[in-house]
Tab-separated table of C-alpha atoms in Angstrom:
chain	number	residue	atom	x	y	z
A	1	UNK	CA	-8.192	33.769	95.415
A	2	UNK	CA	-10.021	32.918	98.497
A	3	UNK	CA	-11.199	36.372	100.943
A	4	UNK	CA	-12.480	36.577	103.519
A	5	UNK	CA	-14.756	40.182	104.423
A	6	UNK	CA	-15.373	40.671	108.105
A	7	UNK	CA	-18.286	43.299	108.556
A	8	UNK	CA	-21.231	43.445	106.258
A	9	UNK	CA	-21.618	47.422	106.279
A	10	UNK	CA	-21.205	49.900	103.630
A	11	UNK	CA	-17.152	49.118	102.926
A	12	UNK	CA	-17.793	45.376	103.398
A	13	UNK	CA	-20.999	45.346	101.308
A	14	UNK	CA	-19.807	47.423	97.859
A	15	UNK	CA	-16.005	45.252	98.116
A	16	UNK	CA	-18.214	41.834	98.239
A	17	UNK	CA	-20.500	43.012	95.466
A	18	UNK	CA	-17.414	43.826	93.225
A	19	UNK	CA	-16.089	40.799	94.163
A	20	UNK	CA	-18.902	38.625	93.330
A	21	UNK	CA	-19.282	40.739	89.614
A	22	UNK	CA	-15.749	38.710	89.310
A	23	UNK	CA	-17.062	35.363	90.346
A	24	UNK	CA	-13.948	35.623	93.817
A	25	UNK	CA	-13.854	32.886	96.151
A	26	UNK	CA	-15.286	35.036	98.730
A	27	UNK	CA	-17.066	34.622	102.229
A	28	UNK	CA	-18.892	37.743	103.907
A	29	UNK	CA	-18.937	38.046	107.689
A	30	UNK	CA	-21.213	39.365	110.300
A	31	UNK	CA	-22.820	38.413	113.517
A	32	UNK	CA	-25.758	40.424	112.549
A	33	UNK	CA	-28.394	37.955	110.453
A	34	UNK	CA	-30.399	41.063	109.219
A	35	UNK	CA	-27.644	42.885	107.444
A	36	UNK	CA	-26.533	39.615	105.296
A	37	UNK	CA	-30.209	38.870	104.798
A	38	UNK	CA	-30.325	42.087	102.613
A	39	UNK	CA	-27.822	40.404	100.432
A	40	UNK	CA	-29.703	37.484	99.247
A	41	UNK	CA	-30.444	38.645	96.442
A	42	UNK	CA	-26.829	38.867	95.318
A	43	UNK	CA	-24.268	35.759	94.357
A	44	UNK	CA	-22.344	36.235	97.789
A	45	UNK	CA	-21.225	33.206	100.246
A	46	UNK	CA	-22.268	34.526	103.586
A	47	UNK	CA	-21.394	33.332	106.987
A	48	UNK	CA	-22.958	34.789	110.313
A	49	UNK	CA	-21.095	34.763	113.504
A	50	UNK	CA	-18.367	36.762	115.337
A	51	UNK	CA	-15.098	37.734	112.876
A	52	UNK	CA	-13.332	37.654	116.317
A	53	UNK	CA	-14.213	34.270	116.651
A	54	UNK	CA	-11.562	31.606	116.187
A	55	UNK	CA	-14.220	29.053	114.924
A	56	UNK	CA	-15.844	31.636	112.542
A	57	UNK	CA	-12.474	32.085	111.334
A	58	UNK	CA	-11.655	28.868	110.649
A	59	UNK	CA	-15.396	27.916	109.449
A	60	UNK	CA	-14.652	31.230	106.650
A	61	UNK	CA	-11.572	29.156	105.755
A	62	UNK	CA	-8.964	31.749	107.352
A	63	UNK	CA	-6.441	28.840	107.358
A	64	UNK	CA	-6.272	28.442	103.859
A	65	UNK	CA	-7.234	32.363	102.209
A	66	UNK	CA	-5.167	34.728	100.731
A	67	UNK	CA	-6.950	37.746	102.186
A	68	UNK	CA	-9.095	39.134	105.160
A	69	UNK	CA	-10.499	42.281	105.054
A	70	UNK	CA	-11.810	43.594	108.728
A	71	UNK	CA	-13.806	46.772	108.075
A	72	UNK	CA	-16.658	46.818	110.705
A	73	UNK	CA	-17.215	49.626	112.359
A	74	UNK	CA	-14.753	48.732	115.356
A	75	UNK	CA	-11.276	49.572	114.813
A	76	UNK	CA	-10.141	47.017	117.425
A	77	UNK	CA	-12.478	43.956	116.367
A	78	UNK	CA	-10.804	44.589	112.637
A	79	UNK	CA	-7.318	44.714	114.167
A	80	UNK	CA	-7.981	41.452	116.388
A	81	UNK	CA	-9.398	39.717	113.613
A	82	UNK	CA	-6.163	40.485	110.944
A	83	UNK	CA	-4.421	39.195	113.765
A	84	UNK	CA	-5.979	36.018	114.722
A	85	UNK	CA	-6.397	34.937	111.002
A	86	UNK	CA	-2.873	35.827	110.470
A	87	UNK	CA	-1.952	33.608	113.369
A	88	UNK	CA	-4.900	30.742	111.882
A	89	UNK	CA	-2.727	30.765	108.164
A	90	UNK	CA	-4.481	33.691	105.770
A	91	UNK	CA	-1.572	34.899	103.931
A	92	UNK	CA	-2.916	39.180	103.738
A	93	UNK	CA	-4.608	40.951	105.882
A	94	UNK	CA	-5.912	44.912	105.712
A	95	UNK	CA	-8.200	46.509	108.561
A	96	UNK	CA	-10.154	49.514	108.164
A	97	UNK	CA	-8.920	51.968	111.520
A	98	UNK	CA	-10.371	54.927	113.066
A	99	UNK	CA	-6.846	55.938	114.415
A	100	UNK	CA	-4.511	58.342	112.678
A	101	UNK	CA	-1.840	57.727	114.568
A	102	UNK	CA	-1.639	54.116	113.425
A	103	UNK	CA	-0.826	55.548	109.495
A	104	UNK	CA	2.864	56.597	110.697
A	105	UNK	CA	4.984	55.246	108.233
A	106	UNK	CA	7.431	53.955	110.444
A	107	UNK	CA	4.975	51.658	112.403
A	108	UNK	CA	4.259	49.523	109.383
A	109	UNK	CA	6.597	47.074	110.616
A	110	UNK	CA	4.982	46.802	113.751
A	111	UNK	CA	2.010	46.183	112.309
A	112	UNK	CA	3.051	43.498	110.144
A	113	UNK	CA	4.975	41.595	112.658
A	114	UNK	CA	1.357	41.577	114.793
A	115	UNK	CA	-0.088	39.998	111.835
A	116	UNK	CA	-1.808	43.106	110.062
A	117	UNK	CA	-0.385	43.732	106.354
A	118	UNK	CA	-2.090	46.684	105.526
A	119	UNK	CA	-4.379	49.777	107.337
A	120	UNK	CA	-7.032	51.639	105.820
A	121	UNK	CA	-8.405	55.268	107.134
A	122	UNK	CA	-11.230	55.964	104.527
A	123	UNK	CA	-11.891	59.509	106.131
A	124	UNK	CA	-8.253	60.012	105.298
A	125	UNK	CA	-8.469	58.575	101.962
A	126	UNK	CA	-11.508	60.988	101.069
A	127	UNK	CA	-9.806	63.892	102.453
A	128	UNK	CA	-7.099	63.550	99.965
A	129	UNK	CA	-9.092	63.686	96.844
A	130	UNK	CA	-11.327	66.509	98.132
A	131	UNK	CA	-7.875	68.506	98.390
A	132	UNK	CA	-6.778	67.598	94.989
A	133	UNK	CA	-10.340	68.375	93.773
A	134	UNK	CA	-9.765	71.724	95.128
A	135	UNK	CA	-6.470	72.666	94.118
A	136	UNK	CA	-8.017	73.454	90.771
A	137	UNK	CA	-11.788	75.015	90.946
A	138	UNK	CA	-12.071	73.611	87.051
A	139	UNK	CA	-11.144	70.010	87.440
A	140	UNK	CA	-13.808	67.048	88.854
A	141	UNK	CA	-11.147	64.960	89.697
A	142	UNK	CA	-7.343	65.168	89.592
A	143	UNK	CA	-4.670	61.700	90.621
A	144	UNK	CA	-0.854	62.731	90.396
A	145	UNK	CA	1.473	59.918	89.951
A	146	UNK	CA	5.216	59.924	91.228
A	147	UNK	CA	4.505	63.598	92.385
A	148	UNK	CA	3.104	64.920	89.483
A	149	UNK	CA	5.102	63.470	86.717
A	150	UNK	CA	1.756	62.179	84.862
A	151	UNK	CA	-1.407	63.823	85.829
A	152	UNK	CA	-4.874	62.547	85.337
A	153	UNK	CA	-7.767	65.302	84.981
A	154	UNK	CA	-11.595	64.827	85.160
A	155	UNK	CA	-12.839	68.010	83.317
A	156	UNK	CA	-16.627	68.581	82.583
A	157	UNK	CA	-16.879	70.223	79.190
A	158	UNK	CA	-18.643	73.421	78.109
A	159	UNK	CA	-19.905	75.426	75.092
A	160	UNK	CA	-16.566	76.947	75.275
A	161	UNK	CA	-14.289	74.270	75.290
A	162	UNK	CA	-11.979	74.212	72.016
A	163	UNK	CA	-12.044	70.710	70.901
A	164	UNK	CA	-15.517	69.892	70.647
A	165	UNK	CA	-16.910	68.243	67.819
A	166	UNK	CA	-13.605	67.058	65.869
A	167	UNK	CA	-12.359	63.330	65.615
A	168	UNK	CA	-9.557	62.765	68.490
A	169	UNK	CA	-7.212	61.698	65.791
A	170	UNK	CA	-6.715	65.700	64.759
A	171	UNK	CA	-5.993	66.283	68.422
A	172	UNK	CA	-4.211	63.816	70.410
A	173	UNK	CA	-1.616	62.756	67.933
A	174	UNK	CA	1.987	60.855	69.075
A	175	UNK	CA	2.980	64.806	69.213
A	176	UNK	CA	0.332	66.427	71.650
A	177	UNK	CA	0.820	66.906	74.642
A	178	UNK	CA	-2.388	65.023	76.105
A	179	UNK	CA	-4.538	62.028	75.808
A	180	UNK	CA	-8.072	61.844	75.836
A	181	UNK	CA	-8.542	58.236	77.976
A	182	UNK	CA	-11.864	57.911	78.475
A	183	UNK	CA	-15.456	60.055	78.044
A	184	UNK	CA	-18.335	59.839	80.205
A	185	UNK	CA	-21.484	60.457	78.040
A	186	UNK	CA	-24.634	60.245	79.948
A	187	UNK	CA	-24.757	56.940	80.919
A	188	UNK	CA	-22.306	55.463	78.794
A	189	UNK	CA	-18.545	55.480	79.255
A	190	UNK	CA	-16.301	55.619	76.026
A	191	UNK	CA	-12.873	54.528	75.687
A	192	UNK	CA	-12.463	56.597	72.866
A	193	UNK	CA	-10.975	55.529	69.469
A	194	UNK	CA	-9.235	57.709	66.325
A	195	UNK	CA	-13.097	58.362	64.714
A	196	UNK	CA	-14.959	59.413	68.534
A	197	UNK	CA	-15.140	62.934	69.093
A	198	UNK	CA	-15.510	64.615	72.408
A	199	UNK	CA	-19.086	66.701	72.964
A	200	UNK	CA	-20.919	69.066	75.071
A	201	UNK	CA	-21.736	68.382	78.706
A	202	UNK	CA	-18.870	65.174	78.457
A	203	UNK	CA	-17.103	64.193	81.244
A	204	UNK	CA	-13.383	63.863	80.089
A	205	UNK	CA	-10.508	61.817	81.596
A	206	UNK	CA	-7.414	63.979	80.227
A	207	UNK	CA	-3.711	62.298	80.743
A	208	UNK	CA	-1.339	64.922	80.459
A	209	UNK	CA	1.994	66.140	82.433
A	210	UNK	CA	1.976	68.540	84.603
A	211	UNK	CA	3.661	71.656	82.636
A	212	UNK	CA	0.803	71.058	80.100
A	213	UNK	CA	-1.958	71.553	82.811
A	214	UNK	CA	-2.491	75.654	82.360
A	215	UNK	CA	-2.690	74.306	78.127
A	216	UNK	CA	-5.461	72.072	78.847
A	217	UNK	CA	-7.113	74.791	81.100
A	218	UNK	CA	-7.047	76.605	77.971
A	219	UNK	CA	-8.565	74.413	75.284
A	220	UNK	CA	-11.302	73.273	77.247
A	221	UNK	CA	-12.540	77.316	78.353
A	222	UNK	CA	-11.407	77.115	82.089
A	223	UNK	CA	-9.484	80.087	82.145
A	224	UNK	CA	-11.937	82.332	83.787
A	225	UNK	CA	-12.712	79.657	86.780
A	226	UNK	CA	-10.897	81.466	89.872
A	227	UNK	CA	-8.404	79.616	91.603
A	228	UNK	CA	-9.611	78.304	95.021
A	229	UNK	CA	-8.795	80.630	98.205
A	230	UNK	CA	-11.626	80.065	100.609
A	231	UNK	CA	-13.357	77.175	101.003
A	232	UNK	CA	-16.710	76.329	103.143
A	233	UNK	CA	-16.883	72.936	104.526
A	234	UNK	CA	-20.651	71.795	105.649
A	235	UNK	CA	-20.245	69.506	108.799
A	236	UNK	CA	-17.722	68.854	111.017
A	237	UNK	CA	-17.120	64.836	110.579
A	238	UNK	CA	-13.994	63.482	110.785
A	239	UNK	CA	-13.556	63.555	106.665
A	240	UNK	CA	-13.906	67.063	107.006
A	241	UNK	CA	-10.882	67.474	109.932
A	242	UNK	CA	-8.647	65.402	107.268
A	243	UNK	CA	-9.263	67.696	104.817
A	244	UNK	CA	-8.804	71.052	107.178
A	245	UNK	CA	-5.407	69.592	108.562
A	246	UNK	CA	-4.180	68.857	104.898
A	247	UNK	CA	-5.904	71.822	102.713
A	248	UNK	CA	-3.101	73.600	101.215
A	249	UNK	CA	-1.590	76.789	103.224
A	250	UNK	CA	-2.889	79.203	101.253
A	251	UNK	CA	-6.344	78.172	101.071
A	252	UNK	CA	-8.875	79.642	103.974
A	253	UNK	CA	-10.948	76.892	105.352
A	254	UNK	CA	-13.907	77.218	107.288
A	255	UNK	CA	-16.533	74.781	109.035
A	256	UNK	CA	-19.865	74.786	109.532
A	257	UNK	CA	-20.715	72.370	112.398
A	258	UNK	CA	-24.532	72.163	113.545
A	259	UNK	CA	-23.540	70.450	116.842
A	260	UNK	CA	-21.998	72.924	119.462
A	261	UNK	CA	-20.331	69.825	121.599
A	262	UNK	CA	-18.624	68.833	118.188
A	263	UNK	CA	-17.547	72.826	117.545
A	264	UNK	CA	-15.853	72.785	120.866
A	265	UNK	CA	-13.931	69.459	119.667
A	266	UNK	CA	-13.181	70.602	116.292
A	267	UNK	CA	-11.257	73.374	117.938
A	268	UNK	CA	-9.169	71.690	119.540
A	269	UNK	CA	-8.507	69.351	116.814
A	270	UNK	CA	-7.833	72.147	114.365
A	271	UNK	CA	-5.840	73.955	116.780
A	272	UNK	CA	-2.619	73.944	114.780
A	273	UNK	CA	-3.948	74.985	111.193
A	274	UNK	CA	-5.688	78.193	110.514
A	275	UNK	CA	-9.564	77.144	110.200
A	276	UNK	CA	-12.709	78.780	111.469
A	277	UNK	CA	-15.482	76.606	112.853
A	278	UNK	CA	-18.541	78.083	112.707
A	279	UNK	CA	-21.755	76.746	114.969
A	280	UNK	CA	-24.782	76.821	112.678
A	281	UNK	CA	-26.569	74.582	109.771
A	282	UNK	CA	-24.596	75.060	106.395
A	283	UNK	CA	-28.237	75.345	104.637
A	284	UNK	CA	-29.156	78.600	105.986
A	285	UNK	CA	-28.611	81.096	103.476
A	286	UNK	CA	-28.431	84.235	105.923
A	287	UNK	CA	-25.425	82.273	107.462
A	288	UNK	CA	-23.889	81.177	104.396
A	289	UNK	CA	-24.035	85.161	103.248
A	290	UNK	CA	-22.712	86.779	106.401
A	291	UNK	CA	-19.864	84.154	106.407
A	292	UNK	CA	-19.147	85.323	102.851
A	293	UNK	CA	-20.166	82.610	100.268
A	294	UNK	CA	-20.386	84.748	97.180
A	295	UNK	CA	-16.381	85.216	98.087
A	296	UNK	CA	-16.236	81.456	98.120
A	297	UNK	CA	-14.585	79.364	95.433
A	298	UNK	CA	-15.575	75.807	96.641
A	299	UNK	CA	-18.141	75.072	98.680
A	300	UNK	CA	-18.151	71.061	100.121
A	301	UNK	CA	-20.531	69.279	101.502
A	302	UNK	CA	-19.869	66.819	104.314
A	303	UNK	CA	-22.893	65.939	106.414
A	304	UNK	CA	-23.891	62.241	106.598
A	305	UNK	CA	-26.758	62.815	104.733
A	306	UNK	CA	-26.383	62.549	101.026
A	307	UNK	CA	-29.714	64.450	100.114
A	308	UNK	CA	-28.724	67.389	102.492
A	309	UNK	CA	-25.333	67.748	100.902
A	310	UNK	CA	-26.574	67.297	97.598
A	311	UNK	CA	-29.118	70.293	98.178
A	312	UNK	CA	-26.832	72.049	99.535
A	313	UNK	CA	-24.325	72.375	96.658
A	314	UNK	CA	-27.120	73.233	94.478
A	315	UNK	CA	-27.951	76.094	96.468
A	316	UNK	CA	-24.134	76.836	97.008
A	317	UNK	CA	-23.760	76.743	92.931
A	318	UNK	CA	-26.954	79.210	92.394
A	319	UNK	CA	-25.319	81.725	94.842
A	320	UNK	CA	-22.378	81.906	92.806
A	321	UNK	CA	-19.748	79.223	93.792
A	322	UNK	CA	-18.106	77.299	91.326
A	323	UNK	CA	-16.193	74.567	92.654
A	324	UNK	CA	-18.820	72.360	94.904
A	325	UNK	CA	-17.823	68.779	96.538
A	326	UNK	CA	-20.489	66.666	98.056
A	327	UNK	CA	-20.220	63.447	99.918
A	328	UNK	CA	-22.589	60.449	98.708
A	329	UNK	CA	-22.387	57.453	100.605
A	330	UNK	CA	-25.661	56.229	99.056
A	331	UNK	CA	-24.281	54.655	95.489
A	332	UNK	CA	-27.972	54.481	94.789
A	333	UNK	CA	-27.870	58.389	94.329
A	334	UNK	CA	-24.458	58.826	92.542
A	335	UNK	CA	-25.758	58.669	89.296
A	336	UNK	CA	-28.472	61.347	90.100
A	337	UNK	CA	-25.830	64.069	91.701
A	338	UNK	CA	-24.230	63.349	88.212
A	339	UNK	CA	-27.421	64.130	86.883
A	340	UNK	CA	-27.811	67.685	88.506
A	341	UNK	CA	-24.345	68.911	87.784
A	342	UNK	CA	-23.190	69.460	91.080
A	343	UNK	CA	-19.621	69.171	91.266
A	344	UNK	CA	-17.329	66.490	92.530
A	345	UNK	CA	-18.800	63.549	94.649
A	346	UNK	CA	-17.064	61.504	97.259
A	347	UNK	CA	-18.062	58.336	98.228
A	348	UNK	CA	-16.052	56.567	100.757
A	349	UNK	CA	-16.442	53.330	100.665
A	350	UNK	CA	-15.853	53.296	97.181
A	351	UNK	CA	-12.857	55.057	98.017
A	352	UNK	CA	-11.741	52.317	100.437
A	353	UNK	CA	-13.010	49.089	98.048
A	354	UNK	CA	-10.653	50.259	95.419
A	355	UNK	CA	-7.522	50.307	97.630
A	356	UNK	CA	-8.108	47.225	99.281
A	357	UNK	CA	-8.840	45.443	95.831
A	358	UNK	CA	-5.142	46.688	94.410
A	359	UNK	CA	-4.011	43.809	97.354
A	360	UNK	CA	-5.392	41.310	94.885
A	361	UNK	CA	-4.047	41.608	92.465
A	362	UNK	CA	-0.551	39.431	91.935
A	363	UNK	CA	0.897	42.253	89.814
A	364	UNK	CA	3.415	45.131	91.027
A	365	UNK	CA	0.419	47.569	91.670
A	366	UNK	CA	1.372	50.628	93.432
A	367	UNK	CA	-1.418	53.016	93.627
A	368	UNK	CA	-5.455	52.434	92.601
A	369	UNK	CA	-8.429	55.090	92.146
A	370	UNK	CA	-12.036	54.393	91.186
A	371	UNK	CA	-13.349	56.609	88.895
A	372	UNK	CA	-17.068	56.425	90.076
A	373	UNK	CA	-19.198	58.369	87.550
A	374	UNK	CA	-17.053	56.129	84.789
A	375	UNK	CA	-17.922	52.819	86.590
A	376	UNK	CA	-14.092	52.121	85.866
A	377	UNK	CA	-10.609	52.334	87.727
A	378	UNK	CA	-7.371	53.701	87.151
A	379	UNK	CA	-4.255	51.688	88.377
A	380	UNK	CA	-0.137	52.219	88.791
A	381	UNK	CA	1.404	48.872	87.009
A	382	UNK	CA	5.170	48.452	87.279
A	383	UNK	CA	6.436	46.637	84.407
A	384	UNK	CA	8.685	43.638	85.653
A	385	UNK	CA	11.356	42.230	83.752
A	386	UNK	CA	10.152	39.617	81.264
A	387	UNK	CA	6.580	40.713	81.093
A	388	UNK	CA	4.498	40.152	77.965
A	389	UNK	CA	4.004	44.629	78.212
A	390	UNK	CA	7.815	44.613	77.650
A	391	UNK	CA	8.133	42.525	74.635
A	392	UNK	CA	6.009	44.154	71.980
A	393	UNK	CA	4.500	47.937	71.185
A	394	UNK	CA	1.538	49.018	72.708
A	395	UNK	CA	-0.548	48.640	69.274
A	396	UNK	CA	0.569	44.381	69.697
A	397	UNK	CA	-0.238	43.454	72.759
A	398	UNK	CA	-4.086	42.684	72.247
A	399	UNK	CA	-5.423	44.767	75.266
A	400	UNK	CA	-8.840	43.714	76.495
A	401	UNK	CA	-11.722	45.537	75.535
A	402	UNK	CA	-11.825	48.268	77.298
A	403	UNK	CA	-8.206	48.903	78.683
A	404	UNK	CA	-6.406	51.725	77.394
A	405	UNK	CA	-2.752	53.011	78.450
A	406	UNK	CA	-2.549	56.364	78.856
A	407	UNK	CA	1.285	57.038	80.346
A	408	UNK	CA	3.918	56.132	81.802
A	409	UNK	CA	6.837	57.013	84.496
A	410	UNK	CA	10.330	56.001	83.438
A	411	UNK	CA	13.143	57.541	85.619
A	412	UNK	CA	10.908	60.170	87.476
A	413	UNK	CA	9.935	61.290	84.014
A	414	UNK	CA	6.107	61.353	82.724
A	415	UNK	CA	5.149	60.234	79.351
A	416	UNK	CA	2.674	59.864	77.441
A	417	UNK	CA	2.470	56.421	75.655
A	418	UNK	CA	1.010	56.239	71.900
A	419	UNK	CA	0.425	52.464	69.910
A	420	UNK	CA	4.415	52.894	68.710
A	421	UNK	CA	5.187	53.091	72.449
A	422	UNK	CA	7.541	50.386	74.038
A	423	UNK	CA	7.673	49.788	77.597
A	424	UNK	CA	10.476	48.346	79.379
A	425	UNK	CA	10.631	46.865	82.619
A	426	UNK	CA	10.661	49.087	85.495
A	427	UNK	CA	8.527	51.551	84.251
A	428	UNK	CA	5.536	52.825	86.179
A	429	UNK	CA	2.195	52.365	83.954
A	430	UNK	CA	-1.259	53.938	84.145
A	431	UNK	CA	-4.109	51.617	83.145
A	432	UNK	CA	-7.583	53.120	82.746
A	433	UNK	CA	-9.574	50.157	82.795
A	434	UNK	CA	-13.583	50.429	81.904
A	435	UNK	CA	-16.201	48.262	84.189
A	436	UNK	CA	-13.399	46.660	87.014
A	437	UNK	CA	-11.426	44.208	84.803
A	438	UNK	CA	-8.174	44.403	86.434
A	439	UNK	CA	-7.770	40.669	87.182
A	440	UNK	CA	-7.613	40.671	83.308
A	441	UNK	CA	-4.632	43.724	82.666
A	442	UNK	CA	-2.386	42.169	85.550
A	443	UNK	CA	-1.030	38.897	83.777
A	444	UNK	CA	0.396	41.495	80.718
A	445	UNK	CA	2.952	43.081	83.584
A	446	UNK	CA	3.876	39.574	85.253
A	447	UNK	CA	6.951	37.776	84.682
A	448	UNK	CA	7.054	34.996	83.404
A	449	UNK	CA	3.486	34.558	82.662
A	450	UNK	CA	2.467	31.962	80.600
A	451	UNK	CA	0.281	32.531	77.485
């Protein structure tokens, strides 16, 4: 595929790099020589000059690529250039927005008839996994396909978690009522066989349905984690008004905001939900006590510094609150916030790479996550008629290394899928695919591929 990537900053950057890992036809970009100097070191085709610019356009190859992706940090430049290389040939086009109001479902028409495909909010897209990270204090990371009909949990495990130290083929037989789709172990991500066996301090990747998720609370020793009421929100960014407006009713949300012009604006922008913004810094513990922390369940950390938020969950852990979110935008330090245990960690532009890359792929691909800490990705396949998935059992299809299947949706109904397991066309499929190979699972739920 040729792409095209207008804006070399953080979103623009981490898509190009995954890109290149995949050896894409892809161009990067910016008017700003400095930025795409600091990516010399790195196989991508960069181009300086204005992505607003018809000859830039057409010097990036607009009239001939399949996609442009405008993510600088100007909603309208990324809108204006969707539309102008819409108008120059490029077949797709996604742009990164700052504008909720744009995300109205039934404006998607207008946008595609200006010429833009697809919108991305990445604030918005990081407030929705911080809410289904809270909705369960024991979980690191929860997706819910087709409503909850298959449900994918992230659970770190404990000394007294049920199942350690016994081969997965005792516990996740054709009968049980999970699967057991991939391990983070340190460094090194497992997609687990028969023989591996699940240890202490693991990361686990559970697939499961929903009326099994109080069983798996159970086996892996969660039962005593209280259920997340009130929640304490460190800075007042825009991320952090997603996730107010769309917490859960019964949860009691409050903000700590160190700016007192941005208080004022958060409440008015909260005006209609039931949240408390507070004017003070979220690291002061007198603060943090009087506004009732060691009554907190979840404690997330939103400031646009990554050491700051990391810090404070540690300090929001050692006075007693279990659930802790913190926002990395640094990849650089994801692997040591692993490292110190603190809790879930959202980084948005990984957030936002992974659902623009589900728009390349040629496949009927519905919904995308990135599991970070597992340097791997989780994807929605729907099975078309004719596709090499539908003509043999899971055990004979020769998956690539590193692709598992862990479920499936047929007729609003979740399943797990075992190596006897046929799917048929139509049916919804999760893919848990280790180190970004998704290019390679696509062809299986094609028609008419040729082998």
């Amino acid at each position: 595929m040729k792409i095209i990537i207008a804006g070399a900053g953080a979103v623009g950057t981490h898509l190009a790099k995954l890109l290149a890992r995949e050896h894409q036809d892809c161009v990067l970009v910016d008017e700003s020589e400095e930025r795409l100097g600091k990516l010399s070191e790195y196989d991508i085709m960069t181009l300086q000059g204005l992505p607003t610019s018809i000859k830039t356009l057409k010097d990036a190859g607009a009239e001939n690529a399949d996609l442009l992706v405008g993510v600088t940090p100007d909603e309208s430049r990324n809108m204006t250039t969707c539309i102008l290389a819409h108008a120059l040939g490029t077949k797709k086009t996604v742009a990164r927005i700052d504008n909720y109001e744009y995300l109205a479902p039934h404006l998607e028409p207008f946008f595609k008839n200006l010429g833009i495909d697809s919108l991305i909010y990445p604030e918005v897209l990081a407030a929705i996994d911080i809410n289904n990270g809270l909705k369960q204090s024991w979980v690191r990371q929860r997706w819910d396909v087709h409503g909850g009909a298959l449900v994918m949990l992230g659970i770190k495990l404990r000394d007294n978690c049920e199942i350690l130290n016994q081969p997965l083929r005792n516990l996740c037989g054709p009968d049980d009522p999970y699967h057991i789709v991939a391990v983070k172990r340190g460094n090194e991500t497992i997609i687990p066989g028969g023989n591996d066996e699940l240890r202490l301090f693991d990361l686990a990747y559970f697939m499961t349905t929903k009326e099994y998720i109080p069983y798996i609370r159970k086996i892996v020793g969660k039962e005593h984690y209280a259920d997340v009421k009130n929640v304490i929100i460190m800075g007042g960014g825009k991320t952090a008004v997603r996730a107010a407006l769309t917490a859960p009713d019964y949860m009691n949300v409050k903000i700590i905001e160190q700016d007192e012009s941005r208080c004022e604006q958060l409440n008015q922008l909260l005006v209609d939900v039931d949240t408390m913004v507070i004017h003070g810094d979220g690291r002061d513990l007198a603060l943090l006590e009087e506004e009732g922390i060691r009554n907190t369940q979840a404690f997330v950390a939103l400031t646009g510094n990554a050491e700051t938020n990391i810090l404070a969950c540690l300090t929001a852990k050692r006075l007693g609150v279990r659930k802790t979110i913190s926002m990395v935008e640094n990849i650089d330090y994801v692997s040591m916030a692993e490292g110190l245990d603190i809790g879930t960690i959202i980084n948005k532009k990984s957030i936002a790479a992974g659902h623009i890359y589900q728009m390349l792929l040629d496949a009927d691909v519905s919904n995308m996550r990135s599991l970070m800490m597992a340097d791997s990705d989780v994807a929605e396949f729907t099975a078309a008629e004719g596709s090499k998935v539908t003509k043999k059992p899971v055990k004979e299809l020769g998956l690539p290394i590193g692709v598992t299947i862990g479920g499936l949706v047929r007729k609003e109904v979740g399943m797990l899928v075992n190596g006897n397991s046929q799917i048929e066309a139509g049916d919804s499929v999760m893919v848990f695919c280790h180190e970004h190979n998704m290019k390679k699972v696509e062809k299986y739920f094609k028609a008419n591929t040729i082998w």
